[in-house]
mmCIF file with all atom_site columns, C-alpha atoms and ligand atoms in Angstrom:
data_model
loop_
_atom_site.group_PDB
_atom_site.id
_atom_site.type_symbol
_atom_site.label_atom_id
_atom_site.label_alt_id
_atom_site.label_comp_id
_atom_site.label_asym_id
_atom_site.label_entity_id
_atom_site.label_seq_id
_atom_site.pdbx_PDB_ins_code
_atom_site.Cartn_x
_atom_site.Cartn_y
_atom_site.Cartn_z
_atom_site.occupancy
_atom_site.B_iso_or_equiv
_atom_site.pdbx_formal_charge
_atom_site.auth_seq_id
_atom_site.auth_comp_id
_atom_site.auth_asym_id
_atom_site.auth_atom_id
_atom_site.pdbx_PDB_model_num
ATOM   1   C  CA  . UNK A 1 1   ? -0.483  17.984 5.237   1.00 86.00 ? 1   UNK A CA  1
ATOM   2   C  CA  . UNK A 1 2   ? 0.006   21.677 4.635   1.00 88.00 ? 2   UNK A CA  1
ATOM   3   C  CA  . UNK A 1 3   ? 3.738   22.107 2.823   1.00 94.00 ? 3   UNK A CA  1
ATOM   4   C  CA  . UNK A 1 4   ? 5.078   19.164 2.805   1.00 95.00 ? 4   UNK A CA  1
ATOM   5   C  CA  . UNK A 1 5   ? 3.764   17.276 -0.219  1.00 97.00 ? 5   UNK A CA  1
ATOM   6   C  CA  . UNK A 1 6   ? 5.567   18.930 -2.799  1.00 97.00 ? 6   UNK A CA  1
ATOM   7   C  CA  . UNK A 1 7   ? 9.569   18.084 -0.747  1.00 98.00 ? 7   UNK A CA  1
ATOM   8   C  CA  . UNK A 1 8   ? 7.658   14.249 -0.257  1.00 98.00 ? 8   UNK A CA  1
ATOM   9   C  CA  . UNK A 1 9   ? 7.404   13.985 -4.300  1.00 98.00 ? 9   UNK A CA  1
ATOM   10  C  CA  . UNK A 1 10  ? 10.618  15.647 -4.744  1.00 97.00 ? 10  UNK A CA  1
ATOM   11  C  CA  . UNK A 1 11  ? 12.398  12.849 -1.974  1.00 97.00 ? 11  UNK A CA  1
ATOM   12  C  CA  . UNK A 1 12  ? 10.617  10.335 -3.654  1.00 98.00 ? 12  UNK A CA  1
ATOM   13  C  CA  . UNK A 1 13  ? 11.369  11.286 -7.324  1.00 97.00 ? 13  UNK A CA  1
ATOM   14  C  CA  . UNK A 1 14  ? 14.564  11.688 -6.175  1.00 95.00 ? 14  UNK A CA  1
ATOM   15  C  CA  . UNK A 1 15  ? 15.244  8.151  -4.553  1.00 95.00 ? 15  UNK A CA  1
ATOM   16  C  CA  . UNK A 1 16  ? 13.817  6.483  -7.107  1.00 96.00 ? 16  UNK A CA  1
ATOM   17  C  CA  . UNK A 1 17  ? 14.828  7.641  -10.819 1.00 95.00 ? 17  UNK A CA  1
ATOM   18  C  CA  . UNK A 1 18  ? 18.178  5.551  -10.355 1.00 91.00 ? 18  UNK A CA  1
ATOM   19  C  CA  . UNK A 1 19  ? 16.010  2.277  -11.050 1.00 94.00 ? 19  UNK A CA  1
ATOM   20  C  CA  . UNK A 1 20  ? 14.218  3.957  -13.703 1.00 95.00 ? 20  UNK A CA  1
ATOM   21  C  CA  . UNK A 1 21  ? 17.007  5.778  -15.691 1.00 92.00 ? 21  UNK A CA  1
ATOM   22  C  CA  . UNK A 1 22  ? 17.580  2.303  -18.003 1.00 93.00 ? 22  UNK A CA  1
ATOM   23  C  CA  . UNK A 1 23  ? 14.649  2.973  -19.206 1.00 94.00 ? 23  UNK A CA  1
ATOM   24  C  CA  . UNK A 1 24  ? 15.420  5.872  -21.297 1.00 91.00 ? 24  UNK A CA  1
ATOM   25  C  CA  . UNK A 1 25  ? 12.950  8.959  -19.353 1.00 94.00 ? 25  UNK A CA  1
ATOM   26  C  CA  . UNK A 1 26  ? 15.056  12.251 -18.983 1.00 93.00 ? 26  UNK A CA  1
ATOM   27  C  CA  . UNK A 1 27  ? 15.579  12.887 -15.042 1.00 93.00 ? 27  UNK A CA  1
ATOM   28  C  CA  . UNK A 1 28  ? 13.971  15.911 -15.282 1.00 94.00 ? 28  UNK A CA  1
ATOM   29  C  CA  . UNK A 1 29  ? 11.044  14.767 -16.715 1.00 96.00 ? 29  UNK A CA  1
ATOM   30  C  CA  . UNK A 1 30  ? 11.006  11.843 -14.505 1.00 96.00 ? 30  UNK A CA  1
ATOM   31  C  CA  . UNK A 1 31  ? 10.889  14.928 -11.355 1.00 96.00 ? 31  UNK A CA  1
ATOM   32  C  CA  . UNK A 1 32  ? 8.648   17.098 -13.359 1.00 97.00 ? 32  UNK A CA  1
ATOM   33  C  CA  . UNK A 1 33  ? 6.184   14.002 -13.126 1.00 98.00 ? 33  UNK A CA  1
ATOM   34  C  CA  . UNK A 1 34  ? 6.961   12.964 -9.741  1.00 98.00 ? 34  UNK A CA  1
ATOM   35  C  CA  . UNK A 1 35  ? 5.989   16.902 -8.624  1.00 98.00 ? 35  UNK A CA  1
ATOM   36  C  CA  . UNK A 1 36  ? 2.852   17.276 -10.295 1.00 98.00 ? 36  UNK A CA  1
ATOM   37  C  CA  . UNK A 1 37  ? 1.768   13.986 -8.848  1.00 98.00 ? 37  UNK A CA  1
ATOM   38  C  CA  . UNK A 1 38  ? 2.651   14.739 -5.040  1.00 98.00 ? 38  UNK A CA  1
ATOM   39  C  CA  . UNK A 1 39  ? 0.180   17.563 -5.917  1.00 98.00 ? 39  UNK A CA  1
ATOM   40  C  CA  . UNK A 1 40  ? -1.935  16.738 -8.394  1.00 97.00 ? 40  UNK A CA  1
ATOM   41  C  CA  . UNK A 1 41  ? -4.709  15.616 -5.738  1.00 97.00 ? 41  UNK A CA  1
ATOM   42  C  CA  . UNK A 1 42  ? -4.951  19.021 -3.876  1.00 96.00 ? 42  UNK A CA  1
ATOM   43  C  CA  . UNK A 1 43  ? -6.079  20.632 -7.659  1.00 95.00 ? 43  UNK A CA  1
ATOM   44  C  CA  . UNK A 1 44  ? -9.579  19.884 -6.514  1.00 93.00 ? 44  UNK A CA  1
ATOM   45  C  CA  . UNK A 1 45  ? -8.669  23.260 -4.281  1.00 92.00 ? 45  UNK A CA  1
ATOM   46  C  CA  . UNK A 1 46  ? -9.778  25.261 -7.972  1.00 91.00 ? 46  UNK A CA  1
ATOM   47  C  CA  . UNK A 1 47  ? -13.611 23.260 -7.593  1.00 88.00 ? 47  UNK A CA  1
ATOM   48  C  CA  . UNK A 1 48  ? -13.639 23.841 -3.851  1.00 88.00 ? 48  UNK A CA  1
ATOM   49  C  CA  . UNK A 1 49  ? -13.200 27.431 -3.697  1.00 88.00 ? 49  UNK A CA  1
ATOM   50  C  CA  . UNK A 1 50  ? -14.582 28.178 -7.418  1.00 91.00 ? 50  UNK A CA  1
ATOM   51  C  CA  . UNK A 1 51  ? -17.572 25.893 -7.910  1.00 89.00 ? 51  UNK A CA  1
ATOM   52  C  CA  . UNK A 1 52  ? -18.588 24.174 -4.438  1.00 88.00 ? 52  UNK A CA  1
ATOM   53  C  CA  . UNK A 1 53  ? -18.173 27.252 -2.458  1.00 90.00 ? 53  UNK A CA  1
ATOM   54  C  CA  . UNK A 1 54  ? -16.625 25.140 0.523   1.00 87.00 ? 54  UNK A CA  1
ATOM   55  C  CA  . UNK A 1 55  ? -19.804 23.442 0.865   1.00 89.00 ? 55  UNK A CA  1
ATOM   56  C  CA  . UNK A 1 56  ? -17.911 20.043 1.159   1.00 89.00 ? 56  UNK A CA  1
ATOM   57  C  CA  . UNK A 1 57  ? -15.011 19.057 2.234   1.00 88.00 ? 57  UNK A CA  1
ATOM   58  C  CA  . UNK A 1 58  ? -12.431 18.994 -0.657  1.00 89.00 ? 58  UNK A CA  1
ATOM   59  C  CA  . UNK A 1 59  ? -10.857 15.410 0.726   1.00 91.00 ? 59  UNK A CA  1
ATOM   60  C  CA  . UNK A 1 60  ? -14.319 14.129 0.329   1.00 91.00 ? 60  UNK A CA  1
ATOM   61  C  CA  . UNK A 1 61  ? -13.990 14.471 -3.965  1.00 94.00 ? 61  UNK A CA  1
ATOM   62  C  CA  . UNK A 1 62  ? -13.310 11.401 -5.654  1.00 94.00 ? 62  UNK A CA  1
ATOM   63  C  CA  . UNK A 1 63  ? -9.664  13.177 -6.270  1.00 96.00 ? 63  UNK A CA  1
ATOM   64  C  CA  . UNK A 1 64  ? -9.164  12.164 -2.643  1.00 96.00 ? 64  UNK A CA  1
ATOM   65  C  CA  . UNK A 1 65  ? -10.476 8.966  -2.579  1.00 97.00 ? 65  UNK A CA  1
ATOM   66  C  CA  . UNK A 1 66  ? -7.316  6.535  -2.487  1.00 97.00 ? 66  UNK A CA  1
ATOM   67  C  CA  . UNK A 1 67  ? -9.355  3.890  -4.510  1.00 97.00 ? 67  UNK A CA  1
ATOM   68  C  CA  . UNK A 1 68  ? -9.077  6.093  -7.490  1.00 97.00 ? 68  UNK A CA  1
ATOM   69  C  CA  . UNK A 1 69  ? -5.142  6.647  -6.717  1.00 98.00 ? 69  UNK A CA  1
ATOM   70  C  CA  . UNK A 1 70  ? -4.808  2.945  -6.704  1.00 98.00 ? 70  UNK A CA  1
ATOM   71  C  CA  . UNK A 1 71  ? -7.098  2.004  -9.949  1.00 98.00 ? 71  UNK A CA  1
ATOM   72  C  CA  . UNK A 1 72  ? -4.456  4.380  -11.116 1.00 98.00 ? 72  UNK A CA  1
ATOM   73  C  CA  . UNK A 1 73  ? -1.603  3.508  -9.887  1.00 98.00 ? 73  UNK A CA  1
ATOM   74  C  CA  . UNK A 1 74  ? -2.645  -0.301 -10.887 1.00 98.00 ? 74  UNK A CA  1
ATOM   75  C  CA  . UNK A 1 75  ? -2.968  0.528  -14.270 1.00 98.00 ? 75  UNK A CA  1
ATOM   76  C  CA  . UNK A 1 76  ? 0.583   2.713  -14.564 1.00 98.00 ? 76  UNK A CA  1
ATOM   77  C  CA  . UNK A 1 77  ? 2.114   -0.921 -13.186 1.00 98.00 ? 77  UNK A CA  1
ATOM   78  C  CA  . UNK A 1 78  ? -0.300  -2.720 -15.732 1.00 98.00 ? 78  UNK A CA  1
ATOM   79  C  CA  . UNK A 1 79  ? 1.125   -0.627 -18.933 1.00 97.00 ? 79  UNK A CA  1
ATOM   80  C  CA  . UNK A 1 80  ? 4.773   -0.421 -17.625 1.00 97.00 ? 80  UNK A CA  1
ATOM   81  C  CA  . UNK A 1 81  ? 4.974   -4.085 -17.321 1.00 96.00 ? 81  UNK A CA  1
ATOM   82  C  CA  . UNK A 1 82  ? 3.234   -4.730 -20.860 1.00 96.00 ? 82  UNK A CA  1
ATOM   83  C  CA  . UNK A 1 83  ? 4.031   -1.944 -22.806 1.00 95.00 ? 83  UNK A CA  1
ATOM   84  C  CA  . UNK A 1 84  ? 7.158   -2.155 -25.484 1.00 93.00 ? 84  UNK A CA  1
ATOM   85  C  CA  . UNK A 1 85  ? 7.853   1.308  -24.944 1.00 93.00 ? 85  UNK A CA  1
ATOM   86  C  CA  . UNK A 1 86  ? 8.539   2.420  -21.299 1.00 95.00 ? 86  UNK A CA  1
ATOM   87  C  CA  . UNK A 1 87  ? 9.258   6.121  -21.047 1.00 95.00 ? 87  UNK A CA  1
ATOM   88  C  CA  . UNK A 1 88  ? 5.205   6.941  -20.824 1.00 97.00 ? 88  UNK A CA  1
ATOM   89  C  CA  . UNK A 1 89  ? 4.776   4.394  -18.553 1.00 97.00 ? 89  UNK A CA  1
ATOM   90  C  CA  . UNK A 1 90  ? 7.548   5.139  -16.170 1.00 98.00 ? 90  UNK A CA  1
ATOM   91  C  CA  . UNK A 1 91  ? 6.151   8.880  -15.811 1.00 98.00 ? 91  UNK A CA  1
ATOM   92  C  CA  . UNK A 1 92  ? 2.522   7.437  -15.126 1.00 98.00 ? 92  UNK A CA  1
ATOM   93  C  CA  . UNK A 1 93  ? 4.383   5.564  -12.289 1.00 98.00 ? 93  UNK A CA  1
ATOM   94  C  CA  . UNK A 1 94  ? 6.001   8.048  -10.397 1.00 98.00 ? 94  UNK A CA  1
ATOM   95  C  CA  . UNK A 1 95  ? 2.852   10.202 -11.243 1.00 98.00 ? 95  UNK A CA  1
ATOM   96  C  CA  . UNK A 1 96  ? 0.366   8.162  -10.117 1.00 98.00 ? 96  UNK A CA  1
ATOM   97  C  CA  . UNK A 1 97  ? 2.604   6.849  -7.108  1.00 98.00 ? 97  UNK A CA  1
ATOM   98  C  CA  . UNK A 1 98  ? 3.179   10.180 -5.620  1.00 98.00 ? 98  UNK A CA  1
ATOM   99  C  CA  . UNK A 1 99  ? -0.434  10.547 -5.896  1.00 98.00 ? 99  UNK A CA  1
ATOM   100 C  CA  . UNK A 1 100 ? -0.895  7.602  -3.985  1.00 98.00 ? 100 UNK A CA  1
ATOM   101 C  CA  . UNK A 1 101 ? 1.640   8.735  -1.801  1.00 98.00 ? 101 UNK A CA  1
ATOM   102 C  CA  . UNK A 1 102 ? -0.400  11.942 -0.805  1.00 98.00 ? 102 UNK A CA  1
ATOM   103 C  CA  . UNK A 1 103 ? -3.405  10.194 0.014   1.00 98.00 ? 103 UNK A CA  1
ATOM   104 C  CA  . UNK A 1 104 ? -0.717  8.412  2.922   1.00 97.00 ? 104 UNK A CA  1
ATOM   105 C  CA  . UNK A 1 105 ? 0.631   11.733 3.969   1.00 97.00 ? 105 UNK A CA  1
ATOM   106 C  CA  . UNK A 1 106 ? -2.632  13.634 3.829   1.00 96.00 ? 106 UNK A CA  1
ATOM   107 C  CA  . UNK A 1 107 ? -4.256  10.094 6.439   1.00 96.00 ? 107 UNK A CA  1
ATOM   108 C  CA  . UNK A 1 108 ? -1.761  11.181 8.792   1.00 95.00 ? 108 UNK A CA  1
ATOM   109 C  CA  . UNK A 1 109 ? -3.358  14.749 10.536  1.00 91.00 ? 109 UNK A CA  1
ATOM   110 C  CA  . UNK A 1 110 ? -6.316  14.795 7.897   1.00 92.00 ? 110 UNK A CA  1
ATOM   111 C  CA  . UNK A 1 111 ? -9.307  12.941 7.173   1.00 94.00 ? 111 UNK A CA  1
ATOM   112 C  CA  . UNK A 1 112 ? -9.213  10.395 4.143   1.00 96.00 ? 112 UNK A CA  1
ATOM   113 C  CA  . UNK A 1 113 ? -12.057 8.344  2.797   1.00 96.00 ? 113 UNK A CA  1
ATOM   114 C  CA  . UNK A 1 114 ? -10.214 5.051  2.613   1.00 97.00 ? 114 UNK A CA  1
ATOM   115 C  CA  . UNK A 1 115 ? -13.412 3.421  2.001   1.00 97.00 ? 115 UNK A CA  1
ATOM   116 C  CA  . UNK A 1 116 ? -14.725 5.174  -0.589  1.00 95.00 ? 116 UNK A CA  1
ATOM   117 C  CA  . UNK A 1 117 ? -17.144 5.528  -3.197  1.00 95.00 ? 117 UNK A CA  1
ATOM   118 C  CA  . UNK A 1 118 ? -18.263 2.406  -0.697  1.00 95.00 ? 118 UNK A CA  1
ATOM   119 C  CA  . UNK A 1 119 ? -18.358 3.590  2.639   1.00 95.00 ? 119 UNK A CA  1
ATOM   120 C  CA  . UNK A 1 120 ? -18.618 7.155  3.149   1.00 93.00 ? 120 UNK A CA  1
ATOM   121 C  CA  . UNK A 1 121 ? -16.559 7.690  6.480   1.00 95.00 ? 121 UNK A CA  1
ATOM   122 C  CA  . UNK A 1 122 ? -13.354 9.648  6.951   1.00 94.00 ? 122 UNK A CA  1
ATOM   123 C  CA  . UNK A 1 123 ? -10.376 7.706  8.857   1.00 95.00 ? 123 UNK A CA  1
ATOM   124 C  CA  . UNK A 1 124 ? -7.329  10.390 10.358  1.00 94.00 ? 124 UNK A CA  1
ATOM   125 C  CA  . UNK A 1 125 ? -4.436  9.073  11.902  1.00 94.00 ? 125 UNK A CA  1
ATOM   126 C  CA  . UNK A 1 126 ? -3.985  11.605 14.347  1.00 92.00 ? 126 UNK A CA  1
ATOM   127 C  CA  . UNK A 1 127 ? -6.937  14.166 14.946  1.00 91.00 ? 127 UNK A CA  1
ATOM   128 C  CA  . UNK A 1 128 ? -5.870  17.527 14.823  1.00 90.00 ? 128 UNK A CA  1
ATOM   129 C  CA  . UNK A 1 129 ? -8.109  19.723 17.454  1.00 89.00 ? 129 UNK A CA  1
ATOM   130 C  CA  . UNK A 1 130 ? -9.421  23.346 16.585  1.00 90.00 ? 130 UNK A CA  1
ATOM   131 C  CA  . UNK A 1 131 ? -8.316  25.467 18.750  1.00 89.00 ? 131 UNK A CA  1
ATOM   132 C  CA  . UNK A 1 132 ? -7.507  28.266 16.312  1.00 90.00 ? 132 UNK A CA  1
ATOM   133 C  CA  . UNK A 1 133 ? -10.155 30.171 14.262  1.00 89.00 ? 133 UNK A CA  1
ATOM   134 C  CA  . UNK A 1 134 ? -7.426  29.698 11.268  1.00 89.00 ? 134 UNK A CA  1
ATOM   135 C  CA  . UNK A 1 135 ? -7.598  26.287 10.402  1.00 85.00 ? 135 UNK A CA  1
ATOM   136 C  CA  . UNK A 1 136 ? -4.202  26.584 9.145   1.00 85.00 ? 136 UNK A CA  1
ATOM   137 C  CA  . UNK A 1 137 ? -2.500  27.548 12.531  1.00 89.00 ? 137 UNK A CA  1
ATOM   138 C  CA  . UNK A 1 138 ? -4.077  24.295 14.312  1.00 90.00 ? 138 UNK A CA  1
ATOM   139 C  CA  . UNK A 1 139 ? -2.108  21.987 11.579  1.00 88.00 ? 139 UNK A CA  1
ATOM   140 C  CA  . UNK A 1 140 ? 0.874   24.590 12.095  1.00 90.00 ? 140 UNK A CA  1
ATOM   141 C  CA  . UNK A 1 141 ? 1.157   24.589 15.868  1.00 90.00 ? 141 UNK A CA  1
ATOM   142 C  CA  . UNK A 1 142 ? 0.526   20.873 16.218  1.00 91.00 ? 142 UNK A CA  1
ATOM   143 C  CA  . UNK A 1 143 ? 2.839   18.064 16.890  1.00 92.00 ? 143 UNK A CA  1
ATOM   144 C  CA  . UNK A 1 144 ? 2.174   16.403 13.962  1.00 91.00 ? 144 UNK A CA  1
ATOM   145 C  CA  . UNK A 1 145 ? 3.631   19.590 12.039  1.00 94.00 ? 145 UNK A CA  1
ATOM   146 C  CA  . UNK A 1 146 ? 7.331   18.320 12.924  1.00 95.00 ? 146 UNK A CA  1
ATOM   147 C  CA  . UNK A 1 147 ? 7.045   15.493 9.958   1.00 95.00 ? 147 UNK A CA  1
ATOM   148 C  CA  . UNK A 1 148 ? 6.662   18.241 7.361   1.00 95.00 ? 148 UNK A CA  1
ATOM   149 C  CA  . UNK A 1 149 ? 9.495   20.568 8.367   1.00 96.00 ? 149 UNK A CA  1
ATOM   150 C  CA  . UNK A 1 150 ? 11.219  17.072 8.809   1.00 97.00 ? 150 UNK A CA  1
ATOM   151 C  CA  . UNK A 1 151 ? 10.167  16.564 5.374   1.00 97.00 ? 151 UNK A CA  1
ATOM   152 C  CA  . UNK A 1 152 ? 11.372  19.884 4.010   1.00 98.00 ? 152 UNK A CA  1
ATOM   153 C  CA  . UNK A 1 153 ? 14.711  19.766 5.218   1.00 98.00 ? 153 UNK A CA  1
ATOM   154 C  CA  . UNK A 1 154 ? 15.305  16.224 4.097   1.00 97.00 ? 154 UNK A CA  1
ATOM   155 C  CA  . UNK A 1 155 ? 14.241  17.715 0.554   1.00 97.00 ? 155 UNK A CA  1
ATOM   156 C  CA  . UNK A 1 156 ? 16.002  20.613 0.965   1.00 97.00 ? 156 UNK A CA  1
ATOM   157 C  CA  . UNK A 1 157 ? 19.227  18.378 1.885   1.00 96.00 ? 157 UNK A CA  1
ATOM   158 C  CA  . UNK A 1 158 ? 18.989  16.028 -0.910  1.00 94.00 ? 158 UNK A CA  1
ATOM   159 C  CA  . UNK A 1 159 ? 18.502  19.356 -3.097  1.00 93.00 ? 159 UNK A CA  1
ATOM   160 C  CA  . UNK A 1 160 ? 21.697  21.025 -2.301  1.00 91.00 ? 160 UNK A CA  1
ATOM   161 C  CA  . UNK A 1 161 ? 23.605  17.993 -2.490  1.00 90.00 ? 161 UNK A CA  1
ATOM   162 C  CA  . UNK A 1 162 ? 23.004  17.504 -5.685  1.00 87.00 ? 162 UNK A CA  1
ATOM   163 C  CA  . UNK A 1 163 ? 23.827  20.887 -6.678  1.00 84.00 ? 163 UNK A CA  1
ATOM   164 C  CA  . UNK A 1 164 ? 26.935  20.604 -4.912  1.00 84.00 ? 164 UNK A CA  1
ATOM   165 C  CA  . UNK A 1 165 ? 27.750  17.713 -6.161  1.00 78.00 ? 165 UNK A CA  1
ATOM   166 C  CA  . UNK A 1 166 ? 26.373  19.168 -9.963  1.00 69.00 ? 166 UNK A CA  1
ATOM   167 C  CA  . UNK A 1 167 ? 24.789  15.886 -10.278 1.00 67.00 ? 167 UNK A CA  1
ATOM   168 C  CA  . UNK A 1 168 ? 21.766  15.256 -12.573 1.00 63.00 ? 168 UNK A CA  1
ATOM   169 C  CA  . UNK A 1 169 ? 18.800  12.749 -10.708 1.00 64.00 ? 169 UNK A CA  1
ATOM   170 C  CA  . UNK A 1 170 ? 21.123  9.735  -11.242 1.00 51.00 ? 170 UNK A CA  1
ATOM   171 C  CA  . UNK A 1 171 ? 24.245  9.665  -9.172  1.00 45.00 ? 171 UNK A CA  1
HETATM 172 ZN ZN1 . ZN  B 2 .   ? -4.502  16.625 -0.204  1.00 88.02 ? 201 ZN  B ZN1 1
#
């Protein structure tokens, strides 16, 4: 997924900070959360291109691996339903959910190590062919492309509604 990760956390953040608002975390806070998240996985871009050189594929870092995304995720659920104060916990939800999240959206045209540490083989749902020298044009020009501009509109929808409508993240 090329430009669609960002409008996925937003949708997401969006949805879901109704059943979280009781709980006393600002909306914005809740979407500032929910953003990084949806993205927070494709930071291991600044090792790829600074440190590794592009001598590995960046979706083969452990910041790929879904396992990590779920130990994660697992413990966010742990400490939100332990924890006597929820605010922290309810931002390490949405954060580590979007992440999660990503790793889904990222299976569909990409290669993800679902397996890993484990088993070192990349699963895609859909294999993208290179036709293109530009790796970016063969995600761009490919079917699969529609469910990110379907994505971005959605986003883009909910966003204007709400600005309409002057309404904070809880309608
Ligand atoms: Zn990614």
């Amino acid at each position: 997924m090329i430009v669609a990760h960002l409008p996925a956390g937003y949708i997401v953040s969006t949805l879901l900070f109704r059943r979280f608002a009781k709980y006393g975390v600002s909306g914005i806070n809740f979407l500032r959360a929910g953003l990084l998240g949806s993205i927070a996985p494709d930071l291991d871009m600044v090792y790829f291109y600074g440190f590794d050189h592009r001598a590995h594929p960046h979706h083969s870092y452990f910041s790929h691996f879904p396992s990590v995304w779920l130990l994660l995720l697992t413990l966010a659920i742990l400490c939100f339903q332990h924890c006597r104060h929820k605010k922290l916990p309810v931002l390490a939800l949405i954060f580590t959910g979007n992440g999660m999240l990503h790793m889904v959206l990222d299976y569909i045209s990409t290669n993800i190590y679902w397996l890993a540490p484990f088993v070192n083989k990349p699963f895609a749902l859909i294999k993208v062919p290179s036709v293109y020298q530009d790796w970016w044009l063969n995600f761009l020009l490919h079917r699969s492309f529609v469910l990110e501009i379907l994505l971005v509109i959605w986003a883009t929808g909910l966003w204007f509604r709400r600005r309409l409508n002057r309404l904070e993240l809880v309608e």
